[in-house]
Amino acid sequence: TVGGRLTWADRPTITYAPLSGQEFSRNLLTPIPPRALFTLIQAGWPADLVIGVSVWSINDLDNDVARPSSRRIADPELIELFQVWRRLGEAGVLGLRPVSGEAADGDVMMFCRSTLPRDEEQSSARRAEIDADFEHFRELLGLDPGVREILLTHGRVPQTGSQVAVLSGSIWDIMLNLAWQFEAPPEHVESGRTGRGFRTEALDRSVRLDVRFSREEPEESYVAVQAHDYWFYIDQNDSSSKRTFSFLELLLNLSETSVPDRSPVISISN
């Protein structure tokens, strides 16, 4: 008598290896380098969005902070700086270049072009407008008169009149600061589950991240999550919040460092 049995099984096992310890600290708790943020501005991201979300101060001009430990309203000069920066960016006269030398350590220099792009009208009136904007740009940042090349550094106060000191936040700080701007259900605040949010109108609405809440699942949402009997979501028609959320995702990618591959490990047993 001969007998036998053949069995086959397809049961994939997926194992995720989350960041922890030193890798977590390096990726989420290290401030984003100013050179990375200014490169984003150079690539076309609005200065008010990049700085408004990820920078606490620039040359001692304070930004909005919603965290309870250090809440404050942005300095009016910072808002004015954004407006001048936008005009200079639209004119295409601001540029970045790496600083050469062994001691540079990835530093970058911001400069103002002496000529207009080819698609701009090379008129004396237009040149005078740009020169006036750049002079005001220097005044708001407290730079020396006539400086056209500016070294970007990390810190709160510049050491010379040709530096821009940028106090940038880490991904963890940025997400925490944005979270305190959300509206929370009143019963969650009254019960002590969370504190009251903080939001000012100092910055333009375009740099806000509006997260709404509802008892019922939203019909049109860009992203949504259910927690504590509520749905928290970004409305599909809220283009400003969608843009800010996309920028936050970009910052998360920028924070990644050269660590071993953390892709899911998939094993299939037959």
Tab-separated table of C-alpha atoms in Angstrom:
chain	number	residue	atom	x	y	z
A	1	THR	CA	0.000	0.000	0.000
A	2	VAL	CA	1.380	3.333	-1.070
A	3	GLY	CA	-0.023	6.656	0.130
A	4	GLY	CA	0.973	10.306	0.155
A	5	ARG	CA	-0.187	13.869	0.596
A	6	LEU	CA	0.943	17.119	-0.990
A	7	THR	CA	0.140	20.490	0.555
A	8	TRP	CA	0.927	24.008	-0.640
A	9	ALA	CA	0.341	27.284	1.169
A	10	ASP	CA	0.803	30.887	0.133
A	11	ARG	CA	0.898	32.947	3.323
A	12	PRO	CA	3.009	36.100	2.886
A	13	THR	CA	4.478	37.519	6.071
A	14	ILE	CA	5.111	41.289	6.093
A	15	THR	CA	7.373	42.703	8.766
A	16	TYR	CA	7.867	46.453	9.233
A	17	ALA	CA	10.988	47.773	10.932
A	18	PRO	CA	10.098	51.228	12.347
A	19	LEU	CA	12.663	53.856	13.200
A	20	SER	CA	13.722	54.000	16.818
A	21	GLY	CA	16.501	55.204	19.067
A	22	GLN	CA	19.291	57.147	17.415
A	23	GLU	CA	17.794	56.886	13.921
A	24	PHE	CA	14.489	58.319	15.153
A	25	SER	CA	16.304	61.197	16.825
A	26	ARG	CA	18.367	61.950	13.733
A	27	ASN	CA	15.413	61.890	11.337
A	28	LEU	CA	12.686	63.614	13.337
A	29	LEU	CA	14.399	65.644	16.060
A	30	THR	CA	17.221	67.279	14.074
A	31	PRO	CA	16.426	70.786	12.724
A	32	ILE	CA	16.072	70.959	8.944
A	33	PRO	CA	19.192	72.627	7.475
A	34	PRO	CA	18.559	76.168	6.166
A	35	ARG	CA	20.218	75.261	2.858
A	36	ALA	CA	17.484	72.655	2.249
A	37	LEU	CA	14.709	75.151	2.985
A	38	PHE	CA	16.176	77.898	0.806
A	39	THR	CA	16.696	75.406	-2.007
A	40	LEU	CA	12.950	74.757	-1.902
A	41	ILE	CA	12.300	78.496	-2.205
A	42	GLN	CA	14.729	78.633	-5.123
A	43	ALA	CA	12.822	75.754	-6.747
A	44	GLY	CA	9.577	77.731	-6.659
A	45	TRP	CA	7.947	77.050	-3.293
A	46	PRO	CA	6.626	80.344	-1.806
A	47	ALA	CA	8.871	81.840	0.872
A	48	ASP	CA	5.912	82.530	3.150
A	49	LEU	CA	4.927	78.839	3.055
A	50	VAL	CA	8.445	77.435	3.542
A	51	ILE	CA	9.451	79.847	6.310
A	52	GLY	CA	5.975	80.229	7.790
A	53	VAL	CA	5.719	76.480	8.453
A	54	SER	CA	9.284	75.427	9.265
A	55	VAL	CA	11.209	78.432	10.672
A	56	TRP	CA	10.854	79.968	14.151
A	57	SER	CA	12.964	83.052	13.461
A	58	ILE	CA	15.120	84.578	10.749
A	59	ASN	CA	17.674	87.235	11.728
A	60	ASP	CA	15.819	87.732	15.024
A	61	LEU	CA	12.435	88.265	13.305
A	62	ASP	CA	10.032	85.962	15.170
A	63	ASN	CA	7.459	83.730	13.505
A	64	ASP	CA	4.096	82.534	14.819
A	65	VAL	CA	4.391	79.806	17.462
A	66	ALA	CA	1.315	77.880	18.631
A	67	ARG	CA	2.934	75.573	21.179
A	68	PRO	CA	1.748	76.399	24.731
A	69	SER	CA	5.280	76.748	26.096
A	70	SER	CA	6.208	79.676	23.843
A	71	ARG	CA	3.126	81.059	22.110
A	72	ARG	CA	3.612	84.292	20.234
A	73	ILE	CA	2.444	86.258	17.197
A	74	ALA	CA	4.698	86.795	14.194
A	75	ASP	CA	6.550	90.107	13.966
A	76	PRO	CA	4.986	92.510	11.425
A	77	GLU	CA	8.417	92.913	9.800
A	78	LEU	CA	8.429	89.199	8.991
A	79	ILE	CA	5.136	89.490	7.123
A	80	GLU	CA	6.544	92.475	5.217
A	81	LEU	CA	9.671	90.445	4.440
A	82	PHE	CA	7.508	87.731	2.839
A	83	GLN	CA	5.886	90.296	0.541
A	84	VAL	CA	9.239	91.707	-0.601
A	85	TRP	CA	10.660	88.189	-0.964
A	86	ARG	CA	7.729	87.195	-3.177
A	87	ARG	CA	8.324	90.127	-5.520
A	88	LEU	CA	12.061	89.396	-5.759
A	89	GLY	CA	11.318	85.742	-6.422
A	90	GLU	CA	8.845	86.583	-9.170
A	91	ALA	CA	11.483	88.831	-10.754
A	92	GLY	CA	13.919	85.897	-10.792
A	93	VAL	CA	16.851	87.850	-9.363
A	94	LEU	CA	17.551	85.794	-6.222
A	95	GLY	CA	19.881	82.813	-6.520
A	96	LEU	CA	21.822	80.267	-4.474
A	97	ARG	CA	25.303	78.868	-4.865
A	98	PRO	CA	27.378	76.522	-2.682
A	99	VAL	CA	30.195	77.939	-0.598
A	100	SER	CA	33.550	76.518	-1.642
A	101	GLY	CA	36.268	75.443	0.762
A	102	GLU	CA	36.806	72.635	3.227
A	103	ALA	CA	35.288	74.582	6.128
A	104	ALA	CA	32.069	75.343	4.222
A	105	ASP	CA	30.352	72.083	5.326
A	106	GLY	CA	27.489	72.449	2.867
A	107	ASP	CA	26.879	76.173	3.445
A	108	VAL	CA	25.172	78.134	0.705
A	109	MET	CA	25.274	81.757	-0.334
A	110	MET	CA	22.214	83.715	-1.439
A	111	PHE	CA	22.844	86.472	-3.961
A	112	CYS	CA	20.973	89.061	-5.984
A	113	ARG	CA	21.639	89.064	-9.713
A	114	SER	CA	22.972	92.253	-11.200
A	115	THR	CA	20.977	91.726	-14.410
A	116	LEU	CA	17.394	90.760	-15.055
A	117	PRO	CA	16.392	87.460	-16.705
A	118	ARG	CA	16.094	87.633	-20.480
A	119	ASP	CA	12.312	87.529	-20.429
A	120	GLU	CA	12.199	90.643	-18.246
A	121	GLU	CA	12.226	94.111	-19.719
A	122	GLN	CA	15.703	95.570	-19.196
A	123	SER	CA	14.409	99.034	-18.391
A	124	SER	CA	15.935	101.404	-15.899
A	125	ALA	CA	12.570	101.791	-14.132
A	126	ARG	CA	12.233	98.041	-13.649
A	127	ARG	CA	15.814	97.782	-12.435
A	128	ALA	CA	15.188	100.592	-9.967
A	129	GLU	CA	12.118	98.779	-8.566
A	130	ILE	CA	14.112	95.588	-7.997
A	131	ASP	CA	17.014	97.478	-6.423
A	132	ALA	CA	14.584	99.233	-4.069
A	133	ASP	CA	13.006	95.900	-3.091
A	134	PHE	CA	16.377	94.320	-2.428
A	135	GLU	CA	17.459	97.337	-0.366
A	136	HIS	CA	14.278	96.960	1.703
A	137	PHE	CA	15.018	93.217	1.920
A	138	ARG	CA	18.408	94.062	3.455
A	139	GLU	CA	16.894	96.579	5.858
A	140	LEU	CA	14.277	94.127	7.170
A	141	LEU	CA	16.976	91.507	7.790
A	142	GLY	CA	19.373	94.033	9.331
A	143	LEU	CA	22.066	93.448	6.705
A	144	ASP	CA	24.854	95.858	5.846
A	145	PRO	CA	24.066	98.382	3.076
A	146	GLY	CA	25.225	97.306	-0.350
A	147	VAL	CA	25.563	93.598	0.525
A	148	ARG	CA	24.564	91.432	-2.447
A	149	GLU	CA	25.891	88.062	-1.253
A	150	ILE	CA	24.468	86.653	1.977
A	151	LEU	CA	25.697	83.582	3.870
A	152	LEU	CA	22.924	81.351	5.229
A	153	THR	CA	23.599	79.930	8.690
A	154	HIS	CA	21.637	78.064	11.347
A	155	GLY	CA	20.951	80.056	14.496
A	156	ARG	CA	18.972	82.929	15.921
A	157	VAL	CA	21.335	85.915	15.697
A	158	PRO	CA	23.784	86.521	12.811
A	159	GLN	CA	27.436	87.157	13.631
A	160	THR	CA	28.086	89.599	10.772
A	161	GLY	CA	26.111	92.024	8.655
A	162	SER	CA	26.294	89.691	5.653
A	163	GLN	CA	24.668	86.650	7.285
A	164	VAL	CA	21.105	85.409	7.550
A	165	ALA	CA	20.636	83.305	10.696
A	166	VAL	CA	17.738	80.867	10.323
A	167	LEU	CA	16.365	79.087	13.397
A	168	SER	CA	14.592	76.178	11.736
A	169	GLY	CA	12.525	73.521	13.434
A	170	SER	CA	12.728	69.750	13.341
A	171	ILE	CA	9.985	67.657	11.780
A	172	TRP	CA	8.742	66.806	15.274
A	173	ASP	CA	8.592	70.485	16.304
A	174	ILE	CA	6.881	71.477	13.057
A	175	MET	CA	4.165	68.818	13.357
A	176	LEU	CA	3.617	69.658	17.027
A	177	ASN	CA	3.317	73.371	16.243
A	178	LEU	CA	0.801	72.694	13.444
A	179	ALA	CA	-1.199	70.372	15.693
A	180	TRP	CA	-1.794	73.164	18.234
A	181	GLN	CA	-3.441	75.202	15.459
A	182	PHE	CA	-6.186	72.598	14.902
A	183	GLU	CA	-9.658	73.007	16.296
A	184	ALA	CA	-10.592	70.323	18.827
A	185	PRO	CA	-14.068	69.174	19.898
A	186	PRO	CA	-15.210	71.294	22.881
A	187	GLU	CA	-15.813	68.232	25.092
A	188	HIS	CA	-12.227	67.085	24.496
A	189	VAL	CA	-10.959	70.438	25.763
A	190	GLU	CA	-13.346	70.544	28.722
A	191	SER	CA	-12.446	67.007	29.810
A	192	GLY	CA	-8.733	67.784	29.702
A	193	ARG	CA	-7.979	65.380	26.848
A	194	THR	CA	-6.330	68.253	24.986
A	195	GLY	CA	-5.716	71.968	25.413
A	196	ARG	CA	-7.109	74.915	23.536
A	197	GLY	CA	-5.567	75.638	20.171
A	198	PHE	CA	-3.884	78.876	19.206
A	199	ARG	CA	-4.218	80.590	15.866
A	200	THR	CA	-3.576	84.138	14.745
A	201	GLU	CA	-4.246	85.939	11.523
A	202	ALA	CA	-0.735	87.384	11.319
A	203	LEU	CA	0.294	85.010	8.533
A	204	ASP	CA	-1.586	84.608	5.285
A	205	ARG	CA	-4.288	81.943	5.228
A	206	SER	CA	-2.386	80.181	2.433
A	207	VAL	CA	0.145	78.814	4.943
A	208	ARG	CA	-2.473	77.362	7.297
A	209	LEU	CA	-3.406	73.726	7.764
A	210	ASP	CA	-7.116	73.520	8.615
A	211	VAL	CA	-8.075	70.153	10.115
A	212	ARG	CA	-11.812	69.876	10.722
A	213	PHE	CA	-13.760	67.438	12.878
A	214	SER	CA	-17.135	65.754	12.496
A	215	ARG	CA	-19.156	63.004	14.110
A	216	GLU	CA	-20.015	61.571	10.704
A	217	GLU	CA	-17.518	60.407	8.114
A	218	PRO	CA	-16.904	63.329	5.693
A	219	GLU	CA	-18.180	62.857	2.171
A	220	GLU	CA	-15.373	64.810	0.495
A	221	SER	CA	-12.010	64.687	2.229
A	222	TYR	CA	-8.418	64.895	1.063
A	223	VAL	CA	-7.222	62.887	4.087
A	224	ALA	CA	-9.295	61.644	7.033
A	225	VAL	CA	-8.766	59.641	10.207
A	226	GLN	CA	-11.213	58.473	12.869
A	227	ALA	CA	-10.237	58.814	16.531
A	228	HIS	CA	-12.136	59.191	19.830
A	229	ASP	CA	-15.623	59.078	18.211
A	230	TYR	CA	-14.748	61.852	15.721
A	231	TRP	CA	-13.522	62.120	12.169
A	232	PHE	CA	-10.637	64.547	11.689
A	233	TYR	CA	-10.071	65.541	8.078
A	234	ILE	CA	-8.858	68.046	5.483
A	235	ASP	CA	-11.599	69.135	3.121
A	236	GLN	CA	-11.091	68.176	-0.514
A	237	ASN	CA	-11.908	71.740	-1.604
A	238	ASP	CA	-9.420	73.384	0.770
A	239	SER	CA	-6.551	73.954	-1.668
A	240	SER	CA	-4.424	75.917	0.841
A	241	SER	CA	-4.490	73.158	3.458
A	242	LYS	CA	-3.839	70.522	0.792
A	243	ARG	CA	-0.766	72.449	-0.324
A	244	THR	CA	0.509	72.805	3.240
A	245	PHE	CA	-0.058	69.084	3.858
A	246	SER	CA	1.871	68.229	0.677
A	247	PHE	CA	4.694	70.503	1.817
A	248	LEU	CA	4.776	68.701	5.175
A	249	GLU	CA	5.144	65.397	3.330
A	250	LEU	CA	8.041	66.900	1.403
A	251	LEU	CA	9.710	67.960	4.671
A	252	LEU	CA	9.359	64.407	5.962
A	253	ASN	CA	11.284	63.198	2.929
A	254	LEU	CA	13.951	65.855	3.470
A	255	SER	CA	14.452	64.670	7.032
A	256	GLU	CA	15.411	61.168	5.909
A	257	THR	CA	19.100	60.392	6.307
A	258	SER	CA	21.362	57.685	4.952
A	259	VAL	CA	20.252	54.799	7.152
A	260	PRO	CA	19.968	51.110	6.239
A	261	ASP	CA	17.054	50.172	4.028
A	262	ARG	CA	13.821	50.221	6.021
A	263	SER	CA	11.514	48.786	3.358
A	264	PRO	CA	9.052	46.096	4.494
A	265	VAL	CA	10.579	42.612	4.605
A	266	ILE	CA	8.306	40.204	2.706
A	267	SER	CA	8.765	36.449	2.972
A	268	ILE	CA	6.621	33.889	1.125
A	269	SER	CA	6.538	30.310	2.436
A	270	ASN	CA	5.427	27.482	0.152
